[in-house]
Short mmCIF file of C-alpha atoms in Angstrom, two decimals:
data_model
loop_
_atom_site.label_atom_id
_atom_site.label_comp_id
_atom_site.label_asym_id
_atom_site.label_seq_id
_atom_site.Cartn_x
_atom_site.Cartn_y
_atom_site.Cartn_z
CA MET A 1190 36.59 -0.34 -44.63
CA ARG A 1191 36.11 -2.62 -41.82
CA HIS A 1192 32.58 -2.09 -40.97
CA ARG A 1193 30.90 -4.93 -39.09
CA ASN A 1194 34.06 -7.06 -39.41
CA SER A 1195 34.79 -8.83 -36.01
CA GLY A 1196 37.59 -11.10 -34.94
CA THR A 1197 41.23 -10.95 -35.27
CA ILE A 1198 43.12 -12.03 -38.40
CA LEU A 1199 46.54 -12.94 -36.54
CA ASP A 1200 48.17 -12.54 -39.97
CA ARG A 1201 46.92 -15.77 -41.27
CA LYS A 1202 44.54 -17.03 -43.89
CA ARG A 1203 41.20 -18.55 -42.55
CA GLY A 1204 42.10 -22.15 -42.69
CA PRO A 1205 45.52 -21.82 -40.78
CA ARG A 1206 43.84 -19.28 -38.28
CA GLU A 1207 41.10 -21.64 -37.36
CA ALA A 1208 43.55 -24.61 -36.93
CA LEU A 1209 45.68 -22.37 -34.79
CA LEU A 1210 42.76 -21.33 -32.61
CA ARG A 1211 41.33 -25.04 -32.36
CA GLY A 1212 44.89 -26.06 -31.36
CA LEU A 1213 45.18 -23.51 -28.68
CA ALA A 1214 41.61 -24.28 -27.37
CA THR A 1215 42.73 -28.18 -27.29
CA ASN A 1216 45.93 -27.35 -25.10
CA ILE A 1217 43.99 -24.99 -22.79
CA VAL A 1218 41.59 -27.60 -22.05
CA LEU A 1219 44.16 -30.51 -21.77
CA TYR A 1220 46.77 -28.57 -19.77
CA GLU A 1221 44.28 -25.95 -18.21
CA LYS A 1222 46.98 -23.24 -18.48
CA ILE A 1223 49.13 -22.16 -21.53
CA ARG A 1224 51.52 -19.44 -22.34
CA THR A 1225 51.05 -17.47 -25.58
CA THR A 1226 50.80 -14.12 -26.92
CA LYS A 1227 48.29 -11.40 -25.76
CA ALA A 1228 46.52 -11.47 -29.37
CA LYS A 1229 46.24 -15.02 -29.56
CA ALA A 1230 44.73 -15.37 -26.01
CA LYS A 1231 42.30 -12.72 -26.63
CA ALA A 1232 41.16 -14.49 -29.75
CA VAL A 1233 41.00 -18.00 -28.46
CA ARG A 1234 39.19 -16.91 -25.09
CA PRO A 1235 35.59 -16.82 -26.59
CA LEU A 1236 36.18 -20.19 -28.26
CA VAL A 1237 37.01 -21.79 -24.96
CA GLU A 1238 34.28 -20.11 -23.11
CA LYS A 1239 31.72 -21.15 -25.55
CA MET A 1240 33.08 -25.07 -25.48
CA ILE A 1241 32.58 -25.02 -21.75
CA THR A 1242 29.25 -23.65 -21.87
CA ILE A 1243 28.07 -25.96 -24.44
CA GLY A 1244 29.73 -28.96 -22.59
CA LYS A 1245 27.57 -28.11 -19.53
CA ASP A 1246 24.70 -29.61 -21.20
CA GLY A 1247 26.23 -32.97 -21.21
CA THR A 1248 24.16 -34.46 -24.04
CA VAL A 1249 25.43 -36.40 -26.93
CA ASN A 1250 24.69 -33.24 -29.07
CA ALA A 1251 26.78 -31.12 -26.91
CA ARG A 1252 29.72 -33.64 -27.08
CA ARG A 1253 29.39 -33.54 -30.91
CA ALA A 1254 29.28 -29.77 -30.82
CA VAL A 1255 32.36 -29.63 -28.80
CA ALA A 1256 34.07 -32.29 -30.74
CA ALA A 1257 33.44 -30.17 -34.03
CA VAL A 1258 35.96 -27.58 -32.50
CA ILE A 1259 38.28 -29.20 -29.98
CA TYR A 1260 40.83 -31.77 -31.24
CA GLY A 1261 40.98 -35.30 -29.76
CA GLU A 1262 38.37 -37.49 -28.14
CA ASN A 1263 40.38 -37.32 -24.89
CA ALA A 1264 39.95 -33.48 -24.85
CA VAL A 1265 36.23 -33.72 -25.66
CA LYS A 1266 35.79 -36.00 -22.85
CA LYS A 1267 37.56 -33.69 -20.57
CA VAL A 1268 35.41 -30.70 -21.24
CA VAL A 1269 32.13 -32.59 -21.03
CA GLU A 1270 32.90 -34.82 -18.03
CA GLU A 1271 35.47 -32.76 -15.82
CA ILE A 1272 35.53 -29.20 -16.71
CA ALA A 1273 32.02 -28.34 -17.47
CA PRO A 1274 30.67 -29.95 -14.20
CA ARG A 1275 33.14 -27.91 -12.37
CA TYR A 1276 31.46 -24.65 -13.63
CA LYS A 1277 27.97 -25.79 -13.38
CA SER A 1278 26.77 -22.70 -11.12
CA ARG A 1279 29.02 -20.38 -12.84
CA VAL A 1280 27.31 -18.31 -15.58
CA GLY A 1281 30.52 -17.39 -17.45
CA GLY A 1282 34.01 -16.13 -17.17
CA TYR A 1283 35.91 -19.55 -17.01
CA VAL A 1284 39.20 -18.15 -18.50
CA ARG A 1285 41.72 -15.68 -16.82
CA ILE A 1286 44.33 -13.77 -18.92
CA THR A 1287 47.49 -12.87 -16.89
CA GLY A 1288 50.36 -10.73 -18.27
CA VAL A 1289 53.88 -12.38 -17.85
CA GLY A 1290 55.99 -9.86 -19.68
CA ARG A 1291 57.45 -9.75 -23.12
CA ARG A 1292 59.31 -12.50 -25.17
CA GLN A 1293 62.75 -12.24 -25.40
CA GLY A 1294 63.33 -12.79 -29.00
CA ASP A 1295 60.80 -10.27 -30.65
CA GLY A 1296 59.45 -8.22 -27.71
CA ALA A 1297 55.87 -9.68 -28.10
CA GLU A 1298 53.57 -9.29 -25.12
CA MET A 1299 53.10 -12.83 -23.50
CA VAL A 1300 50.41 -13.88 -21.35
CA GLN A 1301 49.27 -17.02 -19.45
CA ILE A 1302 45.61 -18.05 -20.21
CA GLU A 1303 44.24 -20.58 -17.74
CA LEU A 1304 40.95 -21.95 -16.49
CA VAL A 1305 39.69 -20.09 -13.40
#
């Protein structure tokens, strides 16, 4: 039974799944738009939105909390100093997921996930 189990497993164990989501979140922060599968995009969206919300605070503690999830100091700096101030007046919904068709090889549904 799956009572009260939330989140997607993405056919991976816990460690590799967390590393995948952290890597996707880092790339979304650095490039502001990436192309991935729909399931991965839906799994990483809450992570990115939480990091931007935490980064809005701008304190040292907020920077450390973002650094605990996002890889690389340059990505953390970009969240806190560039991206978070951009959304200062926005309450949420910093990420948009747009469908772009199916992948040639296996027919997986592909989407583009980008910062609004």
